[in-house]
mmCIF file of C-alpha atoms in Angstrom:
data_model
loop_
_atom_site.group_PDB
_atom_site.id
_atom_site.type_symbol
_atom_site.label_atom_id
_atom_site.label_comp_id
_atom_site.label_asym_id
_atom_site.label_seq_id
_atom_site.Cartn_x
_atom_site.Cartn_y
_atom_site.Cartn_z
ATOM 1 C CA MET A 1 56.290 21.083 6.235
ATOM 2 C CA THR A 2 56.979 17.732 5.641
ATOM 3 C CA LEU A 3 54.710 17.042 8.734
ATOM 4 C CA LEU A 4 51.813 18.870 7.358
ATOM 5 C CA ARG A 5 52.175 16.610 4.277
ATOM 6 C CA ARG A 6 52.592 13.321 6.179
ATOM 7 C CA PHE A 7 49.300 14.079 7.840
ATOM 8 C CA SER A 8 47.465 15.080 4.854
ATOM 9 C CA THR A 9 48.858 11.982 2.762
ATOM 10 C CA VAL A 10 47.745 10.043 5.985
ATOM 11 C CA LEU A 11 44.424 11.665 7.392
ATOM 12 C CA LEU A 12 42.770 13.395 4.896
ATOM 13 C CA PRO A 13 42.026 9.828 2.631
ATOM 14 C CA MET A 14 40.923 8.553 6.058
ATOM 15 C CA PHE A 15 38.274 11.234 7.216
ATOM 16 C CA GLY A 16 37.427 11.178 3.872
ATOM 17 C CA ALA A 17 36.691 7.298 3.966
ATOM 18 C CA LEU A 18 35.125 7.628 7.212
ATOM 19 C CA ALA A 19 32.732 11.109 6.000
ATOM 20 C CA LEU A 20 31.686 8.271 2.818
ATOM 21 C CA SER A 21 30.727 5.455 4.822
ATOM 22 C CA ALA A 22 28.956 7.345 7.519
ATOM 23 C CA CYS A 23 26.569 8.380 4.069
ATOM 24 C CA GLY A 24 23.578 6.595 4.839
ATOM 25 C CA ILE A 25 23.727 5.667 8.691
ATOM 26 C CA ASN A 26 21.071 7.865 9.355
ATOM 27 C CA SER A 27 19.474 8.364 6.147
ATOM 28 C CA VAL A 28 18.763 5.006 5.177
ATOM 29 C CA PRO A 29 17.018 3.535 8.159
ATOM 30 C CA THR A 30 14.427 7.239 7.535
ATOM 31 C CA ALA A 31 13.512 6.731 4.547
ATOM 32 C CA GLU A 32 13.042 2.740 5.149
ATOM 33 C CA GLU A 33 10.645 3.880 8.408
ATOM 34 C CA GLU A 34 8.680 6.374 5.970
ATOM 35 C CA ALA A 35 7.767 3.496 3.820
ATOM 36 C CA LYS A 36 6.565 1.585 6.408
ATOM 37 C CA ALA A 37 4.489 3.840 7.983
ATOM 38 C CA LYS A 38 3.289 4.803 3.960
ATOM 39 C CA TRP A 39 2.835 1.577 3.789
ATOM 40 C CA ALA A 40 1.143 1.293 7.367
ATOM 41 C CA ASP A 41 -1.348 3.935 6.302
ATOM 42 C CA VAL A 42 -2.287 1.028 3.049
ATOM 43 C CA GLN A 43 -3.490 -1.335 4.819
ATOM 44 C CA ALA A 44 -5.594 0.658 7.023
ATOM 45 C CA GLN A 45 -7.233 1.743 3.916
ATOM 46 C CA TYR A 46 -7.356 -1.288 3.648
ATOM 47 C CA GLN A 47 -9.327 -2.534 6.859
ATOM 48 C CA ARG A 48 -11.563 0.346 6.683
ATOM 49 C CA ARG A 49 -12.871 -0.642 2.879
ATOM 50 C CA ALA A 50 -12.961 -4.668 4.477
ATOM 51 C CA ASN A 51 -15.327 -3.644 7.611
ATOM 52 C CA LEU A 52 -17.463 -1.050 5.099
ATOM 53 C CA THR A 53 -17.548 -4.131 2.867
ATOM 54 C CA GLY A 54 -19.377 -6.672 6.041
ATOM 55 C CA ASN A 55 -21.646 -3.348 6.407
ATOM 56 C CA LEU A 56 -22.803 -3.171 2.868
ATOM 57 C CA VAL A 57 -23.258 -6.676 1.799
ATOM 58 C CA ALA A 58 -25.500 -6.926 5.102
ATOM 59 C CA THR A 59 -27.663 -3.976 3.528
ATOM 60 C CA VAL A 60 -27.444 -5.465 0.416
ATOM 61 C CA LYS A 61 -27.960 -8.871 1.981
ATOM 62 C CA ALA A 62 -32.070 -7.574 3.308
ATOM 63 C CA ALA A 63 -32.877 -5.964 -0.341
ATOM 64 C CA GLY A 64 -32.200 -8.294 -2.365
ATOM 65 C CA LYS A 65 -32.236 -12.505 -1.659
ATOM 66 C CA GLN A 66 -31.562 -13.836 -5.300
ATOM 67 C CA GLU A 67 -28.456 -12.549 -5.346
ATOM 68 C CA GLN A 68 -26.984 -14.708 -2.974
ATOM 69 C CA ALA A 69 -23.942 -16.158 -5.077
ATOM 70 C CA THR A 70 -22.576 -12.241 -5.735
ATOM 71 C CA LEU A 71 -22.910 -12.053 -1.704
ATOM 72 C CA THR A 72 -21.279 -15.008 -0.986
ATOM 73 C CA ALA A 73 -18.703 -13.937 -3.386
ATOM 74 C CA VAL A 74 -18.108 -10.894 -1.867
ATOM 75 C CA VAL A 75 -17.491 -12.361 1.317
ATOM 76 C CA GLU A 76 -15.372 -14.974 0.739
ATOM 77 C CA ALA A 77 -13.211 -12.426 -1.259
ATOM 78 C CA ARG A 78 -13.225 -9.966 1.639
ATOM 79 C CA ALA A 79 -12.376 -13.242 3.571
ATOM 80 C CA LYS A 80 -9.360 -13.488 1.498
ATOM 81 C CA ALA A 81 -8.110 -10.246 1.606
ATOM 82 C CA THR A 82 -8.007 -9.748 5.403
ATOM 83 C CA SER A 83 -6.526 -13.244 5.533
ATOM 84 C CA VAL A 84 -3.086 -12.471 3.394
ATOM 85 C CA GLN A 85 -1.385 -10.054 5.335
ATOM 86 C CA ILE A 86 2.195 -8.842 5.059
ATOM 87 C CA ASN A 87 4.858 -7.574 7.950
ATOM 88 C CA ALA A 88 6.611 -4.518 7.302
ATOM 89 C CA GLU A 89 9.983 -6.890 6.943
ATOM 90 C CA ASP A 90 7.979 -8.164 4.187
ATOM 91 C CA LEU A 91 7.550 -5.380 1.739
ATOM 92 C CA SER A 92 11.386 -6.769 0.368
ATOM 93 C CA ASP A 93 9.718 -9.839 -1.010
ATOM 94 C CA PRO A 94 7.845 -9.157 -4.102
ATOM 95 C CA ALA A 95 5.972 -12.689 -3.746
ATOM 96 C CA LYS A 96 4.427 -11.919 -0.540
ATOM 97 C CA VAL A 97 3.535 -8.025 -1.869
ATOM 98 C CA ALA A 98 1.519 -10.000 -5.003
ATOM 99 C CA GLN A 99 -0.335 -12.264 -3.133
ATOM 100 C CA PHE A 100 -1.507 -8.989 -0.840
ATOM 101 C CA GLN A 101 -2.319 -7.294 -4.136
ATOM 102 C CA ALA A 102 -4.242 -9.908 -5.857
ATOM 103 C CA ALA A 103 -6.256 -10.509 -2.989
ATOM 104 C CA GLN A 104 -7.478 -7.211 -2.776
ATOM 105 C CA ALA A 105 -7.366 -7.153 -6.374
ATOM 106 C CA GLN A 106 -10.095 -9.672 -5.450
ATOM 107 C CA LEU A 107 -12.154 -7.762 -3.005
ATOM 108 C CA SER A 108 -12.506 -5.391 -5.779
ATOM 109 C CA GLN A 109 -13.673 -6.815 -8.237
ATOM 110 C CA GLY A 110 -16.185 -8.687 -5.879
ATOM 111 C CA LEU A 111 -17.399 -5.466 -4.772
ATOM 112 C CA GLY A 112 -18.037 -4.036 -8.345
ATOM 113 C CA ARG A 113 -20.579 -6.945 -9.200
ATOM 114 C CA LEU A 114 -22.120 -6.360 -6.294
ATOM 115 C CA LEU A 115 -22.402 -2.415 -6.421
ATOM 116 C CA ALA A 116 -23.586 -3.074 -9.611
ATOM 117 C CA THR A 117 -26.272 -5.552 -8.975
ATOM 118 C CA VAL A 118 -28.522 -2.897 -7.306
ATOM 119 C CA GLU A 119 -30.203 -1.204 -10.698
ATOM 120 C CA ALA A 120 -31.975 -4.403 -10.086
ATOM 121 C CA TYR A 121 -33.457 -3.268 -6.563
ATOM 122 C CA PRO A 122 -34.744 0.199 -6.968
ATOM 123 C CA ASP A 123 -35.454 0.656 -3.407
ATOM 124 C CA LEU A 124 -31.872 -0.234 -2.215
ATOM 125 C CA LYS A 125 -30.517 2.902 -4.580
ATOM 126 C CA THR A 126 -33.411 4.638 -1.935
ATOM 127 C CA ASN A 127 -31.903 3.414 1.091
ATOM 128 C CA GLU A 128 -29.950 5.431 2.978
ATOM 129 C CA ASN A 129 -27.744 3.486 5.019
ATOM 130 C CA PHE A 130 -26.897 1.946 1.698
ATOM 131 C CA LEU A 131 -26.198 5.137 0.225
ATOM 132 C CA GLN A 132 -24.259 6.417 3.178
ATOM 133 C CA LEU A 133 -21.619 3.333 3.241
ATOM 134 C CA GLN A 134 -21.496 3.722 -0.554
ATOM 135 C CA SER A 135 -20.312 7.117 -0.082
ATOM 136 C CA GLN A 136 -18.007 6.137 2.251
ATOM 137 C CA LEU A 137 -16.772 3.002 0.230
ATOM 138 C CA GLU A 138 -15.920 5.419 -2.267
ATOM 139 C CA GLY A 139 -14.229 7.682 -0.075
ATOM 140 C CA THR A 140 -12.224 4.746 0.981
ATOM 141 C CA GLU A 141 -11.363 3.937 -2.416
ATOM 142 C CA ASN A 142 -10.198 6.948 -3.156
ATOM 143 C CA ARG A 143 -8.104 7.031 0.150
ATOM 144 C CA ILE A 144 -6.122 3.789 -0.859
ATOM 145 C CA ALA A 145 -4.941 5.081 -4.657
ATOM 146 C CA VAL A 146 -3.728 7.973 -2.595
ATOM 147 C CA ALA A 147 -2.072 5.743 0.455
ATOM 148 C CA ILE A 148 -0.712 3.615 -2.415
ATOM 149 C CA ARG A 149 0.713 6.625 -4.477
ATOM 150 C CA ASP A 150 2.242 7.714 -1.486
ATOM 151 C CA TYR A 151 3.482 4.061 -0.016
ATOM 152 C CA ASN A 152 4.975 4.311 -4.027
ATOM 153 C CA GLY A 153 6.570 7.018 -3.215
ATOM 154 C CA ALA A 154 8.525 6.171 -0.365
ATOM 155 C CA VAL A 155 9.592 3.097 -2.149
ATOM 156 C CA GLN A 156 10.915 4.503 -4.932
ATOM 157 C CA ALA A 157 13.324 7.342 -2.507
ATOM 158 C CA TYR A 158 13.945 4.409 -0.210
ATOM 159 C CA ASN A 159 15.318 2.090 -3.545
ATOM 160 C CA THR A 160 16.651 4.919 -4.884
ATOM 161 C CA ARG A 161 18.596 5.616 -1.806
ATOM 162 C CA ILE A 162 20.105 2.529 -1.184
ATOM 163 C CA ARG A 163 21.410 2.172 -5.093
ATOM 164 C CA THR A 164 22.891 5.200 -5.565
ATOM 165 C CA PHE A 165 26.204 6.735 -4.084
ATOM 166 C CA PRO A 166 27.485 7.440 -1.160
ATOM 167 C CA ASP A 167 24.194 6.243 0.320
ATOM 168 C CA ALA A 168 24.802 2.923 -1.059
ATOM 169 C CA ILE A 169 28.003 2.683 1.066
ATOM 170 C CA GLY A 170 26.237 2.622 4.350
ATOM 171 C CA ALA A 171 22.641 0.833 3.164
ATOM 172 C CA LYS A 172 25.210 -2.262 2.298
ATOM 173 C CA LEU A 173 27.598 -2.394 4.335
ATOM 174 C CA ILE A 174 25.637 -1.216 7.502
ATOM 175 C CA HIS A 175 22.458 -1.925 6.928
ATOM 176 C CA GLY A 176 22.226 -4.858 4.751
ATOM 177 C CA ALA A 177 19.241 -3.437 2.826
ATOM 178 C CA LYS A 178 17.010 -4.877 0.579
ATOM 179 C CA PRO A 179 14.626 -3.169 -2.129
ATOM 180 C CA MET A 180 11.437 -2.640 -1.100
ATOM 181 C CA THR A 181 8.685 -3.858 -3.595
ATOM 182 C CA PRO A 182 5.957 -0.734 -4.920
ATOM 183 C CA PHE A 183 2.675 -1.488 -4.882
ATOM 184 C CA GLN A 184 1.164 -2.654 -8.179
ATOM 185 C CA ALA A 185 -2.222 -2.758 -10.013
ATOM 186 C CA THR A 186 -3.039 -6.070 -10.651
ATOM 187 C CA THR A 187 -5.941 -5.683 -12.803
ATOM 188 C CA PRO A 188 -6.005 -3.428 -15.571
ATOM 189 C CA GLY A 189 -7.330 -0.090 -13.896
ATOM 190 C CA ALA A 190 -7.337 -1.288 -10.602
ATOM 191 C CA GLU A 191 -5.122 1.327 -9.460
ATOM 192 C CA GLU A 192 -8.310 3.853 -9.959
ATOM 193 C CA ALA A 193 -11.454 4.172 -7.361
ATOM 194 C CA PRO A 194 -14.354 2.422 -9.059
ATOM 195 C CA LYS A 195 -17.008 4.819 -10.984
ATOM 196 C CA VAL A 196 -19.874 3.920 -10.092
ATOM 197 C CA ASP A 197 -23.135 5.929 -10.733
ATOM 198 C CA PHE A 198 -26.796 5.223 -8.818
ATOM 199 C CA GLY A 199 -28.492 8.193 -9.967
ATOM 200 C CA ASN A 200 -29.682 6.964 -13.245
#
């Protein structure tokens, strides 16, 4: 009986410590990879928007020569938005994420101004290419909103996991995990797709 007591006094705490330290070994990197995958979705949707923007600008340019300043602003905002890139390792750097957010918000504002100028061009409002691009752009804005929501959910799950017991042990000791930065709207309403009605 004495041997059994010694065994339980010495080995059980060791097994307990081992079990606790094993927590987070797989779950932390799994949560991190999930958040990184969701970030890739965000980037893909913003790239889709950038691609559509070029076509939209070309269509509007052909119809409205006097809107050169607005078109130039959109083209410049698109160039800046596509030049600011964040890789998965940068997601724990709030400054880099904020820079990406600001560039995307600037493009959103430029697109809003561009789409508002269409009211001055009745022919453009019935142009099949424009209407198709407008529809694709609106769909993309919705996809962006969903991708951001999914990314923020994955970041919240990851950040919670690395800060809560027992996964926090493995997160700190084994992975050196750092919190990821959620994507936040940089302007009021920027998280919502623009609502543009050309039907009137």
